[in-house]
Amino acid sequence: MVKESKQSGGLEWRINVPNETTSKVLVPESKSQIRVCNGLRGLIVGFVSRIWKFFQKAWSIAVREPKKAIHGVKVGMALSVVSLFYYMRPLYDGVGGNAMWAVMTVVVVFEYTVGATLYKCVNRATGTFLAGALGLGVHWIANQSGEKFEPIILEVTVFLLAAATTFSRFIPTIKARFDYGATIFILTFSLVSVSGYRVDQLFELAHQRLSTIAIGISLCIITTMIFCPVWAGNELHYLITNNTEKIADSLNGCVVEYFGINANVNSKGEDSDKVFQGYKCVLNSKATEEAMANFARWEPAHGRFSFRHPWNEYLKVGVLLRKCAYCIESLNVSTNSDTEAPDFLKKHFSKYCIGLSSSSSDVLKELAVTMNTMTKSTKIDLMVHEMNNAVQELQGALKSLEKQPIIKDSKNGTEEGNKSSTFIVPLMEMVPIVSISTLLTEIAARIEKSVEAVNELANKAEFEEGTKKSKQNENQQNSN
Amino acid sequence: MVKESKQSGGLEWRINVPNETTSKVLVPESKSQIRVCNGLRGLIVGFVSRIWKFFQKAWSIAVREPKKAIHGVKVGMALSVVSLFYYMRPLYDGVGGNAMWAVMTVVVVFEYTVGATLYKCVNRATGTFLAGALGLGVHWIANQSGEKFEPIILEVTVFLLAAATTFSRFIPTIKARFDYGATIFILTFSLVSVSGYRVDQLFELAHQRLSTIAIGISLCIITTMIFCPVWAGNELHYLITNNTEKIADSLNGCVVEYFGINANVNSKGEDSDKVFQGYKCVLNSKATEEAMANFARWEPAHGRFSFRHPWNEYLKVGVLLRKCAYCIESLNVSTNSDTEAPDFLKKHFSKYCIGLSSSSSDVLKELAVTMNTMTKSTKIDLMVHEMNNAVQELQGALKSLEKQPIIKDSKNGTEEGNKSSTFIVPLMEMVPIVSISTLLTEIAARIEKSVEAVNELANKAEFEEGTKKSKQNENQQNSN
């Protein structure tokens, strides 16, 4: 109990409550009551420790990603400003009781990224306007057709439009770009066409609703874009760049660990384990990538990105990275398999496998640098060439196994030196090495495709050319 | 043009428009005008064909998944009913102008699955109630502290609560269960505490808002649960069952195709290709599975599922299936590799590999049947045992390669009969077979884990025991 209250700090007063209750109830000192008290105490302690953990988690999120905490502050700020409309006489007189719509707009429309906020703003404005106009039109037609038919016409149009619009939300193109707009369309159309039956000043209502929504929307856009903006495009850019680096680290770490530079790796402990598992984030990042690309389309030019930055190309790179991650998943299986390859075989192949994995991860890291700096790499072709050479060498090593039995080198041997002899490696013991080699070769092929995708991105997004120095080198090479 | 109008059918009148324009404009017969006309015609044709394609897509979705079309009809129905509140005098007098909130609730809360609708209903009701109570409390406190401090207190509380609640939406547990409730909480609190400054009959407002929301919510729940309900739990159940079958088909198809029963497979053409690619759906179904499991928690007992059906266990099975899918992805790489294994080696291994893949896919299909019928399988242990035997046989075949070079059987040989001889297989040509064997072994291991997960699910969900017949067999076996 004391420990708990020390831990919880500011929450101490909550913990004192059960103590007081306990001292009161304990007077008759019956066992069942003590049991009840203990049970209650346990419940409360459990509850408090749960809340405590919740706050710890919240705090750790806020520390790790202060942007998210700032987003909370931004929403609070926007809401405080919009509620000023109620307190200030002149503002209130201008907008009237409809200020409610401004508050509602801010709450519903304000999203974490600028792109998502703009998407919702545009959808809300368009949906409201279209539905409002259509609602007025239908209302006018219904009005002309006599009192008897008016509610019937209105009911039928509400039914048909609501059904059609709701269904349209299942169509992928609508879902991706106008999902929120469809909801708002149904909402506004129902409200206008239905309430029009009672409210006489329908035009004034529509006008007021539109203007309050406009106030809410412009407030949201200003707040989200001026104070520490979080751009969806930026997030997508860094997500893909980070994923590229993660794949590079996982690939290299996994191979290096297997081929026995164990001492160095193990000393790093959990950190290195985190690095190896990095590819798992890539396996599951599809949904985030697509959402970000969707929102990024709505964003204006910002930072280094123009308005029509080719966000779709990032998705293509993302898909190819994920394909690499699938292979690394299998690679992890092979390196953790029960069948242990003999040490001398591992030593023989470590050169080729580590060579290939490090040149592959170099290519990936160069891709990450290319995307990060938005500068076309002058080295990438050379690096891909090196990677392909490493593939050839590995294949050569595999081929040479069949022709020329491996001879353990007695020069390097210390303990094993005396056993130096010529013999054929048993097949079963070669299985892991063969699998790892196949997978590394496949990963290299997939990385080459990623390089093409990044080149495509670089061309479409008009990345800068590489440094002059390397250009001069190229020119010299050409002239030679 | 004629072709287009034939294709578009009902849209023909739209296409006639440019023709008329053309004939009028063509009088001066200048080339630039013709060009403009052609451009316009192209634009309109493009536009119409786009709309046509859109409708075709919508139609195909409606035919493939009529549930989605029915959902549209349900929303239309609920909205028509709720708008009756405006047209019928007695209902209108009861609820007043606040009927708007009922319409709004229906539009915003009505979701595709029952679980999602219930999640939103509960969140909306709880959020509105909590925020309303808190708003009234804060308003009372602000009221007591004098006219000067009132707006300041209100502003500060709005700011703090909005910021804190918005931030809390980033915490995973809140995000999963109360995301919508948090939005509604902020919305209602701002509206109540702010509008309270002007509206005198605050309690009446709160009461009316709550009752209209209650009307909207109950209408949604009734409509969604009575007319063709789509249960999230059911969807999750069938998603996982289907995924299991897809993995089984892909696994078997992929191996059978590689080991040369090509003639049969190719004749099936696209259909079989679709089957092989089934595992790709599994790779990307994580987000859907989690959303469904999240919504299923809110659903009452329905069909064969009780209220506290262990939905989380389905997620565990899903994760393991995805791990199998990663391996099948690599398996596909190996079977499509450029290095071709020699035919006789393929023939030698086809028995073992197809044996393992078919027994693995049998196990998966049995798992699918177990989940589908919700009956514990009596055969599954035997099947897993068979699968493990197949693994041992494959490993044995691999091991035997090293000891005893493969002899091509001259009895079976027709063309190759004359070449009958003893020789060692070159390593490089064995690489695909070795990789495929490793992957099949790993897939078998992962399937065994899936079996455990399904058993766990069967225990927690209290699946029925297998048929009596098989029980009797078991008893006989035990007594023997």
PDB file of C-alpha atoms in Angstrom, chain A residues 306-441:
ATOM      1  CA  SER A 306       5.111  20.129 -54.577  1.00  0.00           C
ATOM      2  CA  PHE A 307       1.312  19.963 -54.882  1.00  0.00           C
ATOM      3  CA  ARG A 308       1.321  17.089 -57.350  1.00  0.00           C
ATOM      4  CA  HIS A 309       4.114  15.108 -55.753  1.00  0.00           C
ATOM      5  CA  PRO A 310       3.849  11.515 -57.030  1.00  0.00           C
ATOM      6  CA  TRP A 311       2.651   9.940 -53.772  1.00  0.00           C
ATOM      7  CA  ASN A 312       1.553   6.813 -55.594  1.00  0.00           C
ATOM      8  CA  GLU A 313       5.171   6.009 -56.397  1.00  0.00           C
ATOM      9  CA  TYR A 314       5.872   5.777 -52.663  1.00  0.00           C
ATOM     10  CA  LEU A 315       3.175   3.133 -52.426  1.00  0.00           C
ATOM     11  CA  LYS A 316       4.892   1.135 -55.183  1.00  0.00           C
ATOM     12  CA  VAL A 317       8.196   1.328 -53.319  1.00  0.00           C
ATOM     13  CA  GLY A 318       6.325   0.277 -50.171  1.00  0.00           C
ATOM     14  CA  VAL A 319       4.897  -2.824 -51.886  1.00  0.00           C
ATOM     15  CA  LEU A 320       8.363  -3.881 -53.082  1.00  0.00           C
ATOM     16  CA  LEU A 321       9.846  -3.321 -49.630  1.00  0.00           C
ATOM     17  CA  ARG A 322       7.149  -5.525 -48.187  1.00  0.00           C
ATOM     18  CA  LYS A 323       8.106  -8.230 -50.670  1.00  0.00           C
ATOM     19  CA  CYS A 324      11.672  -8.005 -49.372  1.00  0.00           C
ATOM     20  CA  ALA A 325      10.303  -8.279 -45.841  1.00  0.00           C
ATOM     21  CA  TYR A 326       8.479 -11.530 -46.710  1.00  0.00           C
ATOM     22  CA  CYS A 327      11.805 -12.980 -47.835  1.00  0.00           C
ATOM     23  CA  ILE A 328      13.554 -11.803 -44.672  1.00  0.00           C
ATOM     24  CA  GLU A 329      10.847 -13.534 -42.666  1.00  0.00           C
ATOM     25  CA  SER A 330      11.789 -16.808 -44.414  1.00  0.00           C
ATOM     26  CA  LEU A 331      15.467 -15.976 -44.022  1.00  0.00           C
ATOM     27  CA  ASN A 332      14.918 -15.728 -40.282  1.00  0.00           C
ATOM     28  CA  VAL A 333      13.357 -19.185 -40.364  1.00  0.00           C
ATOM     29  CA  SER A 334      16.382 -20.635 -42.159  1.00  0.00           C
ATOM     30  CA  THR A 335      18.891 -19.007 -39.823  1.00  0.00           C
ATOM     31  CA  ASN A 336      17.010 -20.287 -36.781  1.00  0.00           C
ATOM     32  CA  SER A 337      16.539 -23.824 -38.118  1.00  0.00           C
ATOM     33  CA  ASP A 338      17.517 -26.828 -35.982  1.00  0.00           C
ATOM     34  CA  THR A 339      19.835 -28.267 -38.601  1.00  0.00           C
ATOM     35  CA  GLU A 340      23.216 -26.777 -37.897  1.00  0.00           C
ATOM     36  CA  ALA A 341      25.607 -26.350 -40.805  1.00  0.00           C
ATOM     37  CA  PRO A 342      29.156 -27.495 -40.016  1.00  0.00           C
ATOM     38  CA  ASP A 343      31.414 -24.691 -38.841  1.00  0.00           C
ATOM     39  CA  PHE A 344      33.940 -24.868 -41.649  1.00  0.00           C
ATOM     40  CA  LEU A 345      31.137 -24.660 -44.225  1.00  0.00           C
ATOM     41  CA  LYS A 346      29.729 -21.639 -42.466  1.00  0.00           C
ATOM     42  CA  LYS A 347      33.156 -20.035 -42.501  1.00  0.00           C
ATOM     43  CA  HIS A 348      33.556 -20.807 -46.194  1.00  0.00           C
ATOM     44  CA  PHE A 349      30.188 -19.269 -47.071  1.00  0.00           C
ATOM     45  CA  SER A 350      30.227 -16.420 -44.583  1.00  0.00           C
ATOM     46  CA  LYS A 351      32.409 -14.378 -46.929  1.00  0.00           C
ATOM     47  CA  TYR A 352      29.929 -14.666 -49.803  1.00  0.00           C
ATOM     48  CA  CYS A 353      26.725 -14.392 -47.812  1.00  0.00           C
ATOM     49  CA  ILE A 354      27.873 -11.487 -45.662  1.00  0.00           C
ATOM     50  CA  GLY A 355      29.297  -9.909 -48.795  1.00  0.00           C
ATOM     51  CA  LEU A 356      25.936 -10.153 -50.550  1.00  0.00           C
ATOM     52  CA  SER A 357      23.861  -9.104 -47.563  1.00  0.00           C
ATOM     53  CA  SER A 358      26.064  -6.119 -46.825  1.00  0.00           C
ATOM     54  CA  SER A 359      26.090  -4.984 -50.444  1.00  0.00           C
ATOM     55  CA  SER A 360      22.303  -5.466 -50.582  1.00  0.00           C
ATOM     56  CA  SER A 361      21.799  -3.466 -47.439  1.00  0.00           C
ATOM     57  CA  ASP A 362      24.182  -0.820 -48.790  1.00  0.00           C
ATOM     58  CA  VAL A 363      21.934  -0.490 -51.828  1.00  0.00           C
ATOM     59  CA  LEU A 364      18.896  -0.151 -49.569  1.00  0.00           C
ATOM     60  CA  LYS A 365      20.638   2.442 -47.413  1.00  0.00           C
ATOM     61  CA  GLU A 366      21.605   4.379 -50.523  1.00  0.00           C
ATOM     62  CA  LEU A 367      17.943   4.262 -51.581  1.00  0.00           C
ATOM     63  CA  ALA A 368      16.970   5.624 -48.168  1.00  0.00           C
ATOM     64  CA  VAL A 369      19.530   8.425 -48.561  1.00  0.00           C
ATOM     65  CA  THR A 370      18.260   9.144 -52.081  1.00  0.00           C
ATOM     66  CA  MET A 371      14.700   9.508 -50.841  1.00  0.00           C
ATOM     67  CA  ASN A 372      15.709  11.361 -47.697  1.00  0.00           C
ATOM     68  CA  THR A 373      17.852  13.977 -49.428  1.00  0.00           C
ATOM     69  CA  MET A 374      15.689  13.934 -52.573  1.00  0.00           C
ATOM     70  CA  THR A 375      18.866  13.835 -54.616  1.00  0.00           C
ATOM     71  CA  LYS A 376      19.463  11.302 -57.359  1.00  0.00           C
ATOM     72  CA  SER A 377      22.256   8.994 -56.328  1.00  0.00           C
ATOM     73  CA  THR A 378      25.315   8.822 -58.571  1.00  0.00           C
ATOM     74  CA  LYS A 379      26.558   5.706 -56.855  1.00  0.00           C
ATOM     75  CA  ILE A 380      23.459   3.534 -57.041  1.00  0.00           C
ATOM     76  CA  ASP A 381      24.245   1.897 -60.398  1.00  0.00           C
ATOM     77  CA  LEU A 382      27.691   0.989 -59.202  1.00  0.00           C
ATOM     78  CA  MET A 383      26.261  -0.426 -55.977  1.00  0.00           C
ATOM     79  CA  VAL A 384      23.657  -2.503 -57.805  1.00  0.00           C
ATOM     80  CA  HIS A 385      26.473  -3.768 -60.011  1.00  0.00           C
ATOM     81  CA  GLU A 386      28.442  -4.719 -56.902  1.00  0.00           C
ATOM     82  CA  MET A 387      25.407  -6.449 -55.464  1.00  0.00           C
ATOM     83  CA  ASN A 388      24.956  -8.455 -58.651  1.00  0.00           C
ATOM     84  CA  ASN A 389      28.621  -9.391 -58.551  1.00  0.00           C
ATOM     85  CA  ALA A 390      28.148 -10.626 -55.010  1.00  0.00           C
ATOM     86  CA  VAL A 391      25.188 -12.703 -56.241  1.00  0.00           C
ATOM     87  CA  GLN A 392      27.391 -14.195 -58.953  1.00  0.00           C
ATOM     88  CA  GLU A 393      30.105 -14.974 -56.432  1.00  0.00           C
ATOM     89  CA  LEU A 394      27.647 -16.692 -54.120  1.00  0.00           C
ATOM     90  CA  GLN A 395      26.245 -18.724 -56.998  1.00  0.00           C
ATOM     91  CA  GLY A 396      29.796 -19.569 -58.001  1.00  0.00           C
ATOM     92  CA  ALA A 397      30.581 -20.747 -54.496  1.00  0.00           C
ATOM     93  CA  LEU A 398      27.497 -22.964 -54.549  1.00  0.00           C
ATOM     94  CA  LYS A 399      28.489 -24.367 -57.941  1.00  0.00           C
ATOM     95  CA  SER A 400      32.071 -24.993 -56.896  1.00  0.00           C
ATOM     96  CA  LEU A 401      30.841 -27.151 -54.018  1.00  0.00           C
ATOM     97  CA  GLU A 402      29.801 -29.897 -56.387  1.00  0.00           C
ATOM     98  CA  LYS A 403      32.999 -29.916 -58.416  1.00  0.00           C
ATOM     99  CA  GLN A 404      35.597 -29.520 -55.787  1.00  0.00           C
ATOM    100  CA  PRO A 405      35.099 -30.880 -52.293  1.00  0.00           C
ATOM    101  CA  ILE A 406      35.860 -28.311 -49.642  1.00  0.00           C
ATOM    102  CA  ILE A 407      39.243 -28.586 -48.041  1.00  0.00           C
ATOM    103  CA  LYS A 408      39.554 -27.345 -44.542  1.00  0.00           C
ATOM    104  CA  ASP A 409      42.449 -24.956 -44.407  1.00  0.00           C
ATOM    105  CA  SER A 410      45.023 -26.250 -41.912  1.00  0.00           C
ATOM    106  CA  LYS A 411      46.758 -22.874 -41.788  1.00  0.00           C
ATOM    107  CA  ASN A 412      43.880 -21.124 -40.035  1.00  0.00           C
ATOM    108  CA  GLY A 413      42.904 -24.085 -37.870  1.00  0.00           C
ATOM    109  CA  THR A 414      43.894 -24.059 -34.214  1.00  0.00           C
ATOM    110  CA  GLU A 415      41.852 -26.795 -32.584  1.00  0.00           C
ATOM    111  CA  GLU A 416      40.632 -28.237 -35.849  1.00  0.00           C
ATOM    112  CA  GLY A 417      43.978 -27.951 -37.564  1.00  0.00           C
ATOM    113  CA  ASN A 418      44.952 -31.537 -36.850  1.00  0.00           C
ATOM    114  CA  LYS A 419      41.772 -32.845 -38.491  1.00  0.00           C
ATOM    115  CA  SER A 420      42.675 -31.293 -41.849  1.00  0.00           C
ATOM    116  CA  SER A 421      41.398 -33.587 -44.576  1.00  0.00           C
ATOM    117  CA  THR A 422      39.421 -33.689 -47.812  1.00  0.00           C
ATOM    118  CA  PHE A 423      35.775 -34.798 -47.742  1.00  0.00           C
ATOM    119  CA  ILE A 424      32.381 -34.251 -49.291  1.00  0.00           C
ATOM    120  CA  VAL A 425      29.894 -32.235 -47.209  1.00  0.00           C
ATOM    121  CA  PRO A 426      26.739 -34.201 -46.315  1.00  0.00           C
ATOM    122  CA  LEU A 427      23.718 -32.718 -48.047  1.00  0.00           C
ATOM    123  CA  MET A 428      21.487 -32.304 -44.996  1.00  0.00           C
ATOM    124  CA  GLU A 429      24.037 -30.098 -43.322  1.00  0.00           C
ATOM    125  CA  MET A 430      24.129 -27.902 -46.373  1.00  0.00           C
ATOM    126  CA  VAL A 431      20.382 -27.296 -46.438  1.00  0.00           C
ATOM    127  CA  PRO A 432      20.418 -24.104 -44.319  1.00  0.00           C
ATOM    128  CA  ILE A 433      23.265 -22.612 -46.328  1.00  0.00           C
ATOM    129  CA  VAL A 434      21.528 -23.433 -49.609  1.00  0.00           C
ATOM    130  CA  SER A 435      18.241 -21.941 -48.393  1.00  0.00           C
ATOM    131  CA  ILE A 436      19.945 -18.803 -47.129  1.00  0.00           C
ATOM    132  CA  SER A 437      21.765 -18.406 -50.422  1.00  0.00           C
ATOM    133  CA  THR A 438      18.564 -18.805 -52.441  1.00  0.00           C
ATOM    134  CA  LEU A 439      16.756 -16.284 -50.293  1.00  0.00           C
ATOM    135  CA  LEU A 440      19.601 -13.778 -50.415  1.00  0.00           C
ATOM    136  CA  THR A 441      19.623 -14.076 -54.202  1.00  0.00           C
TER     137      THR A 441
END
